Coordinates of C-alpha atoms in Angstrom, one line a residue:
Chain M
X1 CA 140.5 70.8 106.5
X2 CA 139.4 71.1 109.8
X3 CA 135.2 70.7 110.7
X4 CA 133.4 73.4 111.6
X5 CA 130.8 73.8 114.6
X6 CA 128.7 76.6 114.7
X7 CA 127.0 77.5 117.6
X8 CA 124.0 80.2 117.1
X9 CA 122.7 80.0 113.3
X10 CA 121.6 84.1 112.5
X11 CA 122.9 86.3 110.2
X12 CA 126.1 86.0 111.0
X13 CA 125.6 82.4 112.4
X14 CA 124.1 81.1 109.0
X15 CA 126.4 82.5 106.3
X16 CA 129.5 81.2 109.0
X17 CA 127.6 78.0 108.4
X18 CA 127.1 78.3 104.8
X19 CA 130.7 79.4 103.3
X20 CA 132.0 77.5 105.7
X21 CA 130.3 74.5 103.9
X22 CA 130.6 75.6 100.1
X23 CA 134.6 75.9 100.8
X24 CA 134.0 72.2 101.6
X25 CA 134.8 71.9 105.3
X26 CA 132.5 70.3 107.3
X27 CA 129.8 71.8 109.1
X28 CA 127.2 71.4 111.3
X29 CA 125.4 73.9 113.5
X30 CA 123.0 74.3 116.3
X31 CA 120.4 77.0 117.6
X32 CA 117.8 77.6 120.2
X33 CA 115.6 78.8 117.1
X34 CA 113.3 76.4 116.7
X35 CA 112.9 78.9 113.4
X36 CA 116.2 79.2 112.5
X37 CA 117.1 75.2 113.0
X38 CA 114.0 74.2 110.5
X39 CA 115.1 76.8 108.1
X40 CA 118.7 75.2 108.3
X41 CA 117.3 72.2 107.9
X42 CA 114.4 72.6 105.3
X43 CA 117.8 73.9 103.2
X44 CA 120.3 70.8 103.4
X45 CA 122.3 71.8 106.6
X46 CA 123.1 68.9 110.0
X47 CA 121.6 71.2 112.8
X48 CA 121.1 68.9 116.1
X49 CA 121.8 69.4 120.1
X50 CA 123.8 71.5 121.3
X51 CA 125.4 69.4 123.6
X52 CA 125.5 66.6 120.6
X53 CA 126.3 69.8 118.4
X54 CA 129.9 70.1 121.5
X55 CA 130.8 66.5 121.1
X56 CA 131.0 65.9 118.1
X57 CA 132.8 69.2 118.5
X58 CA 136.1 67.1 120.2
X59 CA 135.2 64.1 119.2
X60 CA 136.6 65.9 115.6
X61 CA 138.8 68.4 116.9
X62 CA 136.6 71.1 114.8
X63 CA 137.0 74.8 114.9
X64 CA 133.8 76.0 117.9
X65 CA 132.8 78.8 116.4
X66 CA 130.3 81.3 118.8
X67 CA 127.7 83.1 117.1
X68 CA 125.3 84.7 120.1
X69 CA 124.4 87.3 121.1
X70 CA 127.0 88.3 123.2
X71 CA 124.1 88.0 126.1
X72 CA 124.3 84.9 124.8
X73 CA 128.1 84.4 125.0
X74 CA 128.6 83.0 129.6
X75 CA 125.4 80.7 128.3
X76 CA 127.2 79.3 125.5
X77 CA 130.6 78.9 126.9
X78 CA 129.9 77.7 130.1
X79 CA 127.9 74.3 127.4
X80 CA 130.8 74.3 125.2
X81 CA 133.6 74.2 129.4
X82 CA 131.0 70.8 130.3
X83 CA 131.2 69.4 126.6
X84 CA 134.4 70.0 124.2
X85 CA 137.1 72.8 127.1
X86 CA 139.6 71.8 125.0
X87 CA 138.3 73.7 121.6
X88 CA 139.3 75.4 118.9
X89 CA 137.1 79.0 119.8
X90 CA 136.6 81.7 117.9
X91 CA 133.8 83.7 118.7
X92 CA 132.3 86.7 115.7
X93 CA 130.3 88.7 117.8
X94 CA 130.6 92.3 117.2
X95 CA 133.0 93.4 121.3
X96 CA 136.1 91.5 122.1
X97 CA 137.3 92.4 125.6
X98 CA 133.9 90.8 126.7
X99 CA 134.1 88.0 125.1
X100 CA 137.7 87.8 125.8
X101 CA 137.1 87.9 129.7
X102 CA 134.7 85.2 129.7
X103 CA 136.4 83.0 127.5
X104 CA 139.6 83.5 130.8
X105 CA 137.1 82.7 133.5
X106 CA 135.6 79.5 131.9
X107 CA 138.0 78.4 129.1
X108 CA 141.3 78.7 130.3
X109 CA 141.9 75.8 128.5
X110 CA 140.5 76.4 124.8
X111 CA 142.3 77.6 122.1
X112 CA 141.0 81.0 121.9
X113 CA 141.0 84.1 119.2
X114 CA 138.2 86.0 118.2
X115 CA 136.9 87.0 115.7
X116 CA 134.1 89.8 114.2
X117 CA 133.5 89.6 110.5
X118 CA 133.0 93.5 109.5
X119 CA 129.3 91.6 107.8
X120 CA 125.9 92.8 107.9
X121 CA 122.6 93.4 106.8
X122 CA 119.2 95.1 108.9
X123 CA 118.0 91.9 108.4
X124 CA 118.5 88.7 110.6
X125 CA 117.7 85.3 111.3
X126 CA 119.2 82.2 108.5
X127 CA 116.3 83.6 106.4
X128 CA 118.3 86.2 106.1
X129 CA 121.8 84.3 105.9
X130 CA 124.1 83.5 102.9
X131 CA 127.4 81.6 101.8
X132 CA 128.5 85.3 100.1
X133 CA 128.4 87.6 103.0
X134 CA 131.7 88.0 103.5
X135 CA 133.6 87.6 100.0
X136 CA 135.8 91.0 99.7
X137 CA 135.2 91.9 104.2
X138 CA 137.6 92.4 106.2
X139 CA 137.1 89.8 109.8
X140 CA 138.5 91.2 112.8
X141 CA 140.6 88.1 114.5
X142 CA 142.0 88.8 117.8
X143 CA 146.0 87.8 118.9
X144 CA 147.2 89.6 122.0
X145 CA 150.2 88.3 123.6
X146 CA 148.8 85.5 125.0
X147 CA 147.2 84.1 122.3
X148 CA 148.8 80.5 120.7
X149 CA 149.0 81.7 117.5
X150 CA 148.1 78.4 115.8
X151 CA 144.8 79.3 117.7
X152 CA 144.6 82.9 115.4
X153 CA 145.6 80.9 113.0
X154 CA 143.0 78.3 112.8
X155 CA 140.5 81.1 113.7
X156 CA 142.2 83.3 110.7
X157 CA 141.6 80.0 108.3
X158 CA 138.3 80.2 108.8
X159 CA 137.8 84.1 107.5
X160 CA 139.9 83.5 104.6
X161 CA 137.5 80.3 103.6
X162 CA 133.9 82.4 104.2
X163 CA 136.2 84.9 101.8
X164 CA 136.6 87.3 103.7
X165 CA 140.5 89.2 104.6
X166 CA 141.6 88.7 107.7
X167 CA 142.9 92.3 110.1
X168 CA 145.3 91.2 112.8
X169 CA 144.5 92.9 115.9
X170 CA 144.2 92.7 119.7
X171 CA 140.6 93.4 121.7
X172 CA 140.6 96.8 122.8
X173 CA 142.6 98.1 119.7
X174 CA 139.4 96.7 117.9
X175 CA 136.3 97.3 119.8
X176 CA 137.5 101.0 120.2
X177 CA 137.9 101.3 116.3
X178 CA 134.7 99.3 115.7
X179 CA 133.5 101.8 118.4
X180 CA 134.0 104.7 115.9
X181 CA 133.0 103.1 112.7
X182 CA 131.4 100.0 113.5
X183 CA 128.8 101.4 117.6
X184 CA 128.5 105.5 116.2
X185 CA 127.1 105.3 112.5
X186 CA 123.9 103.3 114.7
X187 CA 123.7 105.8 117.5
X188 CA 124.8 108.8 114.5
X189 CA 122.3 107.3 112.8
X190 CA 119.4 106.5 115.6
X191 CA 119.8 110.6 116.2
X192 CA 120.0 111.9 112.6
X193 CA 116.3 109.9 112.3
X194 CA 114.8 111.2 115.6
X195 CA 116.0 114.4 114.4
X196 CA 114.8 114.3 111.7
X197 CA 111.3 113.1 112.5
X198 CA 110.5 115.8 115.0
X199 CA 110.5 117.6 111.8
X200 CA 107.2 115.5 110.9
X201 CA 106.0 114.5 106.9
X202 CA 106.7 117.4 105.9
X203 CA 109.8 116.8 106.8
X204 CA 111.0 112.9 105.9
X205 CA 108.3 114.0 102.7
X206 CA 111.3 116.4 101.2
X207 CA 113.9 113.5 102.6
X208 CA 116.1 111.9 100.3
X209 CA 119.7 110.5 99.8
X210 CA 121.3 111.9 102.4
X211 CA 118.8 111.7 105.1
X212 CA 118.0 107.7 103.6
X213 CA 122.4 106.7 103.8
X214 CA 122.5 108.9 107.3
X215 CA 119.5 106.9 109.1
X216 CA 119.6 102.9 107.1
X217 CA 121.3 101.4 109.8
X218 CA 118.3 103.1 112.3
X219 CA 116.2 100.4 110.5
X220 CA 118.1 97.6 112.2
X221 CA 117.1 95.4 114.8
X222 CA 116.8 97.5 118.7
X223 CA 118.1 94.6 120.5
X224 CA 120.5 94.0 118.1
X225 CA 121.7 97.3 118.4
X226 CA 121.9 97.6 122.2
X227 CA 123.6 94.2 122.5
X228 CA 126.3 96.6 120.3
X229 CA 126.5 99.1 121.2
X230 CA 125.9 98.8 125.3
X231 CA 128.3 96.3 125.5
X232 CA 131.3 98.2 123.8
X233 CA 130.5 101.3 126.8
X234 CA 133.6 102.8 127.1
X235 CA 135.2 102.8 123.6
X236 CA 132.0 104.3 122.1
X237 CA 131.4 106.4 125.1
X238 CA 135.2 107.9 123.5
X239 CA 133.4 107.9 120.1
X240 CA 130.7 110.0 121.4
X241 CA 133.1 112.3 123.5
X242 CA 135.0 113.1 120.2
X243 CA 132.0 113.1 117.8
X244 CA 129.9 116.1 120.1
X245 CA 133.1 117.7 121.0
X246 CA 133.6 118.4 117.2
X247 CA 129.5 118.7 117.3
X248 CA 129.7 121.4 119.7
X249 CA 133.1 123.0 117.3
X250 CA 131.1 123.2 114.6
X251 CA 128.0 124.3 116.8
X252 CA 130.3 127.4 117.9
X253 CA 131.9 128.2 114.2
X254 CA 128.4 128.5 112.3
X255 CA 126.8 130.5 115.7
X256 CA 129.8 132.7 115.6
X257 CA 131.4 133.3 111.6
X258 CA 128.5 131.4 110.2
X259 CA 131.4 129.3 108.9
X260 CA 131.7 126.0 108.6
X261 CA 134.8 125.1 106.5
X262 CA 137.1 122.9 109.4
X263 CA 134.3 119.8 109.9
X264 CA 133.3 120.0 106.4
X265 CA 136.9 120.2 104.8
X266 CA 138.4 117.9 107.9
X267 CA 135.4 116.1 106.7
X268 CA 135.2 115.4 103.0
X269 CA 139.7 114.9 103.8
X270 CA 138.0 111.6 105.6
X271 CA 136.1 110.0 103.5
X272 CA 139.3 110.1 100.8
X273 CA 141.2 109.2 103.2
X274 CA 138.7 106.5 103.6
X275 CA 138.9 105.6 99.8
X276 CA 141.9 106.2 99.0
X277 CA 142.3 103.2 101.6
X278 CA 140.5 100.7 99.7
X279 CA 141.1 101.1 95.7
X280 CA 145.5 102.9 96.5
X281 CA 147.6 99.5 95.1
X282 CA 148.9 97.5 98.3
X283 CA 152.2 96.4 98.5
X284 CA 152.7 92.5 99.8
X285 CA 154.4 91.3 103.0
X286 CA 155.4 87.3 104.1
X287 CA 155.2 87.2 107.6
X288 CA 156.7 83.9 109.0
X289 CA 154.7 82.3 111.8
X290 CA 157.7 82.5 113.9
X291 CA 158.1 84.0 118.3
X292 CA 157.8 87.7 115.5
X293 CA 154.8 86.9 114.2
X294 CA 152.3 88.4 116.4
X295 CA 153.9 91.8 117.4
X296 CA 154.6 92.1 113.0
X297 CA 151.0 91.0 111.5
X298 CA 149.4 94.1 114.5
X299 CA 151.6 96.1 113.4
X300 CA 150.2 95.3 109.6
X301 CA 147.0 95.1 110.6
X302 CA 147.3 99.0 112.7
X303 CA 148.2 100.8 108.7
X304 CA 145.5 98.3 107.0
X305 CA 146.7 95.6 106.2
X306 CA 144.9 92.4 105.8
X307 CA 145.7 88.9 105.5
X308 CA 145.1 87.1 102.1
X309 CA 146.7 83.7 102.7
X310 CA 148.0 81.4 105.1
X311 CA 150.3 78.5 104.8
X312 CA 151.3 76.1 108.4
X313 CA 154.0 78.3 108.5
X314 CA 153.0 82.1 106.9
X315 CA 150.9 84.5 106.0
X316 CA 150.5 87.1 103.4
X317 CA 149.6 90.5 103.7
X318 CA 148.2 93.6 101.4
X319 CA 149.1 96.7 103.0
X320 CA 147.9 99.8 100.8
X321 CA 150.0 102.2 100.1
X322 CA 148.1 105.1 101.3
X323 CA 148.0 104.8 104.7
Chain Z
X1 CA 104.1 125.1 77.1
X2 CA 105.7 127.8 78.0
X3 CA 109.4 127.6 77.0
X4 CA 111.7 127.5 80.1
X5 CA 115.4 129.3 80.4
X6 CA 117.9 127.8 82.6
X7 CA 120.4 130.1 84.5
X8 CA 123.3 127.4 85.5
X9 CA 123.8 124.5 83.9
X10 CA 125.4 122.2 86.7
X11 CA 123.8 118.9 88.2
X12 CA 120.6 121.0 88.7
X13 CA 120.4 123.2 86.0
X14 CA 121.3 120.7 83.5
X15 CA 119.3 118.1 85.1
X16 CA 116.4 120.7 84.6
X17 CA 117.6 121.7 80.9
X18 CA 116.8 117.7 79.9
X19 CA 114.3 117.3 81.4
X20 CA 112.1 120.3 79.9
X21 CA 113.6 119.5 76.5
X22 CA 112.6 116.1 77.1
X23 CA 108.9 117.3 79.0
X24 CA 108.2 118.6 74.8
X25 CA 109.2 122.2 76.3
X26 CA 111.1 124.8 74.2
X27 CA 113.8 125.3 76.5
X28 CA 117.4 126.9 76.2
X29 CA 119.8 127.7 79.0
X30 CA 122.7 129.8 80.1
X31 CA 126.0 130.2 81.7
X32 CA 129.5 131.1 83.2
X33 CA 131.3 128.0 83.0
X34 CA 133.1 126.7 79.3
X35 CA 133.3 123.6 79.7
X36 CA 129.3 123.4 81.2
X37 CA 128.4 125.2 78.3
X38 CA 130.9 123.3 75.9
X39 CA 129.3 120.3 77.2
X40 CA 125.2 121.0 76.4
X41 CA 125.7 122.0 73.5
X42 CA 127.9 118.8 72.5
X43 CA 124.9 117.4 73.5
X44 CA 123.3 119.8 70.9
X45 CA 120.9 121.8 74.3
X46 CA 121.1 125.8 72.8
X47 CA 122.9 127.6 75.2
X48 CA 123.5 131.6 74.9
X49 CA 124.5 134.6 77.2
X50 CA 123.0 135.5 79.4
X51 CA 121.6 138.6 78.9
X52 CA 120.5 137.0 75.1
X53 CA 118.6 133.8 77.1
X54 CA 117.0 136.7 79.6
X55 CA 115.8 138.2 76.5
X56 CA 114.4 136.0 74.4
X57 CA 113.0 135.3 78.4
X58 CA 111.2 137.7 77.6
X59 CA 110.3 137.9 74.9
X60 CA 108.8 134.4 75.2
X61 CA 107.3 134.8 78.0
X62 CA 108.6 132.1 79.1
X63 CA 109.8 130.4 82.7
X64 CA 113.5 131.3 84.2
X65 CA 114.6 128.9 86.5
X66 CA 118.1 130.4 89.1
X67 CA 120.2 127.1 89.2
X68 CA 123.1 128.4 90.0
X69 CA 124.5 129.0 94.2
X70 CA 123.5 130.6 96.1
X71 CA 126.5 132.6 96.8
X72 CA 126.0 133.9 92.8
X73 CA 121.7 134.9 92.9
X74 CA 122.4 138.0 93.0
X75 CA 124.2 138.9 90.9
X76 CA 121.9 136.9 88.3
X77 CA 118.8 138.8 89.6
X78 CA 120.0 141.9 89.0
X79 CA 120.6 140.3 85.1
X80 CA 117.2 139.5 85.5
X81 CA 115.7 142.6 87.1
X82 CA 117.6 144.5 84.0
X83 CA 116.6 142.2 81.3
X84 CA 113.7 140.0 82.0
X85 CA 111.7 142.1 85.5
X86 CA 108.5 139.7 85.1
X87 CA 109.3 136.9 84.9
X88 CA 108.3 134.2 85.0
X89 CA 110.7 133.3 88.0
X90 CA 111.6 130.1 89.9
X91 CA 114.7 129.3 91.4
X92 CA 116.2 125.4 93.0
X93 CA 118.3 126.6 95.8
X94 CA 118.9 124.5 98.4
X95 CA 117.2 127.1 100.9
X96 CA 114.4 129.4 100.6
X97 CA 114.4 132.9 102.8
X98 CA 117.6 134.3 101.8
X99 CA 116.0 133.6 97.3
X100 CA 113.0 135.1 98.8
X101 CA 114.5 137.8 100.5
X102 CA 116.3 138.8 97.6
X103 CA 113.4 137.9 94.8
X104 CA 111.8 140.9 96.8
X105 CA 114.4 143.2 97.1
X106 CA 115.8 143.6 93.2
X107 CA 111.8 141.9 91.7
X108 CA 109.0 142.9 93.5
X109 CA 107.4 142.8 89.9
X110 CA 108.7 139.6 88.8
X111 CA 105.6 136.2 89.6
X112 CA 108.1 134.7 91.4
X113 CA 107.7 131.3 93.3
X114 CA 110.5 129.5 95.2
X115 CA 111.5 126.2 94.6
X116 CA 114.1 123.1 95.4
X117 CA 114.5 119.4 94.2
X118 CA 116.0 117.1 96.9
X119 CA 117.7 115.3 94.3
X120 CA 121.6 115.0 94.0
X121 CA 125.1 113.3 93.1
X122 CA 128.0 113.9 95.0
X123 CA 129.1 114.7 91.4
X124 CA 128.6 118.2 89.8
X125 CA 128.7 119.8 86.4
X126 CA 126.4 119.5 83.3
X127 CA 128.2 115.9 83.0
X128 CA 126.9 114.7 85.6
X129 CA 122.9 116.3 84.9
X130 CA 120.1 113.6 83.1
X131 CA 116.9 114.0 82.0
X132 CA 115.6 111.7 85.0
X133 CA 117.5 113.5 88.4
X134 CA 114.1 114.3 89.3
X135 CA 112.1 110.6 88.9
X136 CA 109.4 110.2 91.3
X137 CA 111.0 113.2 93.3
X138 CA 110.2 115.4 95.8
X139 CA 110.4 119.1 94.8
X140 CA 109.4 121.2 97.3
X141 CA 107.9 125.4 95.5
X142 CA 107.2 128.0 98.1
X143 CA 103.5 129.4 98.4
X144 CA 103.1 132.3 100.7
X145 CA 100.5 134.8 101.6
X146 CA 101.9 137.3 99.0
X147 CA 103.0 134.7 96.1
X148 CA 100.4 135.1 93.3
X149 CA 98.4 131.2 92.9
X150 CA 99.7 131.3 89.3
X151 CA 103.5 131.8 90.0
X152 CA 103.5 128.8 91.9
X153 CA 101.2 126.8 89.4
X154 CA 103.8 127.6 86.5
X155 CA 107.2 126.9 88.9
X156 CA 104.6 123.6 90.3
X157 CA 103.8 122.9 86.4
X158 CA 107.4 122.8 85.8
X159 CA 107.7 120.6 88.4
X160 CA 105.7 118.3 87.9
X161 CA 106.9 118.4 84.0
X162 CA 110.6 117.0 85.6
X163 CA 108.9 114.3 86.3
X164 CA 108.6 115.2 89.8
X165 CA 106.0 115.4 92.5
X166 CA 105.5 119.9 94.1
X167 CA 105.7 119.8 97.8
X168 CA 103.1 122.8 98.8
X169 CA 105.1 124.6 101.5
X170 CA 106.4 128.0 103.2
X171 CA 110.6 129.1 102.6
X172 CA 110.5 128.8 106.7
X173 CA 109.0 125.9 106.8
X174 CA 111.9 124.5 104.1
X175 CA 114.4 125.8 105.0
X176 CA 114.0 124.0 108.9
X177 CA 112.9 120.5 107.6
X178 CA 116.0 120.6 105.0
X179 CA 118.3 121.2 107.9
X180 CA 117.7 118.7 109.8
X181 CA 116.9 116.0 106.4
X182 CA 119.4 117.0 104.0
X183 CA 122.0 119.3 105.6
X184 CA 121.5 118.0 109.6
X185 CA 122.7 114.2 106.9
X186 CA 125.9 117.0 106.0
X187 CA 126.7 117.8 109.0
X188 CA 126.4 114.0 110.4
X189 CA 128.8 112.6 107.8
X190 CA 131.4 114.8 107.8
X191 CA 132.0 114.7 111.4
X192 CA 131.3 110.5 111.8
X193 CA 134.3 110.4 108.4
X194 CA 136.4 112.1 110.9
X195 CA 135.7 110.1 114.1
X196 CA 136.4 107.4 112.4
X197 CA 139.7 108.9 110.7
X198 CA 140.9 110.0 113.4
X199 CA 141.0 105.3 114.4
X200 CA 144.1 105.5 112.3
X201 CA 144.6 102.9 108.7
X202 CA 143.2 100.2 111.3
X203 CA 139.4 101.9 112.0
X204 CA 138.3 102.7 108.2
X205 CA 139.8 99.2 107.1
X206 CA 137.6 97.8 109.7
X207 CA 134.2 100.4 108.4
X208 CA 131.4 98.8 105.8
X209 CA 128.3 99.2 104.8
X210 CA 127.0 101.2 108.4
X211 CA 129.9 104.0 108.5
X212 CA 130.6 103.7 104.2
X213 CA 127.0 105.2 104.2
X214 CA 126.9 107.2 107.3
X215 CA 130.1 109.0 105.7
X216 CA 128.7 108.9 101.7
X217 CA 128.1 112.7 101.1
X218 CA 130.7 113.8 103.0
X219 CA 132.7 113.3 99.9
X220 CA 130.7 115.5 97.9
X221 CA 132.0 118.8 97.0
X222 CA 132.5 121.1 100.2
X223 CA 132.3 124.4 98.0
X224 CA 128.9 122.8 97.9
X225 CA 128.0 121.7 101.1
X226 CA 129.2 125.1 102.7
X227 CA 127.1 127.4 100.4
X228 CA 124.6 125.3 101.6
X229 CA 124.6 124.1 105.2
X230 CA 125.8 127.7 106.5
X231 CA 123.6 129.3 104.0
X232 CA 121.1 128.1 105.9
X233 CA 122.8 128.8 109.5
X234 CA 119.6 129.8 112.2
X235 CA 117.6 126.3 110.8
X236 CA 120.5 124.5 110.7
X237 CA 121.2 125.5 114.4
X238 CA 117.6 124.8 115.8
X239 CA 118.9 120.3 114.4
X240 CA 122.1 121.4 115.4
X241 CA 120.8 122.4 118.3
X242 CA 117.9 119.5 118.3
X243 CA 121.3 116.9 117.8
X244 CA 123.6 118.1 120.7
X245 CA 120.7 117.7 123.2
X246 CA 119.8 113.9 122.2
X247 CA 123.4 112.8 121.1
X248 CA 123.6 114.2 125.7
X249 CA 121.4 112.1 126.1
X250 CA 122.6 109.4 125.1
X251 CA 125.9 109.7 126.0
X252 CA 124.8 111.1 129.8
X253 CA 122.8 107.4 129.6
X254 CA 125.1 105.4 128.1
X255 CA 128.0 106.0 130.9
X256 CA 125.2 106.4 134.0
X257 CA 122.9 103.2 132.9
X258 CA 124.2 101.6 130.1
X259 CA 122.1 101.6 128.3
X260 CA 121.0 103.7 124.9
X261 CA 117.1 102.1 124.4
X262 CA 115.3 105.9 123.9
X263 CA 118.0 107.0 121.5
X264 CA 117.3 103.3 120.2
X265 CA 114.3 103.2 120.3
X266 CA 113.3 106.8 118.8
X267 CA 115.2 106.3 115.9
X268 CA 114.5 103.0 114.7
X269 CA 110.5 104.0 115.5
X270 CA 111.1 107.8 113.4
X271 CA 112.9 105.9 110.8
X272 CA 110.3 102.9 110.1
X273 CA 108.0 106.2 110.4
X274 CA 109.9 107.5 107.2
X275 CA 109.6 103.8 105.7
X276 CA 105.9 104.0 106.4
X277 CA 105.4 107.4 105.1
X278 CA 106.9 107.0 101.6
X279 CA 104.8 103.6 101.6
X280 CA 102.2 104.0 103.3
X281 CA 98.4 103.9 101.4
X282 CA 98.5 107.6 100.6
X283 CA 94.5 109.2 99.1
X284 CA 93.9 112.1 97.1
X285 CA 91.7 115.8 97.4
X286 CA 91.5 117.4 94.5
X287 CA 91.9 120.8 95.3
X288 CA 90.3 124.1 93.7
X289 CA 93.2 126.9 93.1
X290 CA 90.9 129.6 94.9
X291 CA 91.9 132.2 96.6
X292 CA 91.9 129.3 100.1
X293 CA 94.0 127.1 98.2
X294 CA 97.1 128.2 99.4
X295 CA 96.8 127.7 102.7
X296 CA 95.4 123.9 102.0
X297 CA 98.1 123.2 99.8
X298 CA 100.3 124.9 102.9
X299 CA 98.2 121.9 105.0
X300 CA 98.5 119.4 102.9
X301 CA 102.5 119.8 102.5
X302 CA 102.5 119.7 106.5
X303 CA 100.8 116.2 106.4
X304 CA 103.6 114.9 103.6
X305 CA 101.0 116.2 100.8
X306 CA 102.4 116.1 97.1
X307 CA 100.4 117.6 94.5
X308 CA 101.5 115.3 91.1
X309 CA 98.4 117.0 88.4
X310 CA 97.5 120.5 87.8
X311 CA 94.9 121.7 85.8
X312 CA 94.7 125.5 85.0
X313 CA 92.7 125.3 88.0
X314 CA 93.2 122.4 89.7
X315 CA 96.6 120.8 91.6
X316 CA 95.4 116.7 92.8
X317 CA 97.0 116.3 95.6
X318 CA 98.8 112.7 98.0
X319 CA 98.9 112.6 100.9
X320 CA 99.6 109.5 102.7
X321 CA 97.3 107.9 105.5
X322 CA 100.4 106.8 107.7
X323 CA 100.8 111.3 108.9

């Protein structure tokens, strides 16, 4: 099994190191956080300096995983360019276009496919990491026209080894999607929390499940939320505009007719669709990893399909029948 | 212990009947739903026709609890006016001003204090009811200048007997508060679900905790959500306008400077405040139930205070120190 070198040992990077090790892959990590390094070593993991980690990655032809905040990615990629310029490379950063642009610029020879596991927690750091964090989760792995299929396959195999299911997509499609289902939810949670708090202790004393659920991720570390949302500016603006249009329409309907039928019904149908997609029957398609594979895999990703197994020359994709 | 007559045996009314019975109070109910009636009888509860239920309430000087949707309240109050016009009366409807107005109009002699338990579920009907639904929950009981203190005390005692803690407030303050912490969350959940679904199966396939939590209550029965939100139109418009202003400001900041610092920081602080209020130390104040009590109880309610015990002439109020 290909070795794994994880750069950044917070919640996500730490969980990758744990899960890859548990899957039997040789794995080591590096981090600029003395606390995370000490905690990871205390848990029995191999943590070294970044240059040593990357030289070993080059020597062992390892998969390098960039697991730092977006703001630290450029510096890390410069280190990779110095020590392992042809590495098998992926990342787990929550936006994909900006990372892909940096890789094209700094590491044109790297065998890169971007990644994003859709799992998290409102806690952070190695102490919050878990080898089970990705079990059953979606993990986007980007597949552009210029992506080498073997680079995608290696990044996807890591996701499978971590217990996740792979969603094949492009960086642009990924960024648009997560603006809607991850970044806008964080903006909404923050605004909902603030509007509630404007009601004072009386309002917060009356708050129950709908408010607690709707504001939960507002408790996430602000610097991480800002890095994630601000890093996906253009796609998030589109999602915010969609939300503003819908909220304005709801306001207009409530003010003029007193009714919220369209808003409530569309929300109900959308939530049902989410649940149907998650629970419906799936068909299985085997995609041969040839020149036609990237387009077919992306098409299946658009339909909600997830890669659940890989061989050297095939991908097994499960596609929800409700799509 | 005063007997309890529950009108409407869905999730909330059914849970009141169960909890009041479990507390040792004589209790019976009535419902227009044949399914709920049959299910409640099968569980061993006393379910009769509405006129019989109310005549018995008058004969036993019982506490009558209106637990129907807002749209059915007027018809129920007409029945109460016919059979038990001087009843001890409360309700568990999610808006308080409209119910209070109907009571003033139809039942000027009733000994009424409005109520609203802040507990629920996305399921409905007797089958979803539970005698533990209200354990530890907030339960608003309205106390206007014109409310008879003994009527408030009786309604509050029922809430305590159901395991809840009583938030003393006015109908108007309640309706403004729940617009922010219950009705706006339902509108936000619906809009978030729709914006996510606009991203198609790919986006929903990538959706994880933040989207699932933020859209959970969009799966509630649309007719109940509409009754609740549309029934609190004016207060909800204020909350929606607050949200629109904040979302527009976030949009402007993201578009112009690329930053979301104010939005994210204010949301984080608000969520922390919610958690602090829920977990901080509490001071205990004993309020004598005299002519000055209504104002003092409402003041403590504004500070997040909750009545946790009642005697004939005192209320014990716990007030969070973080307020």
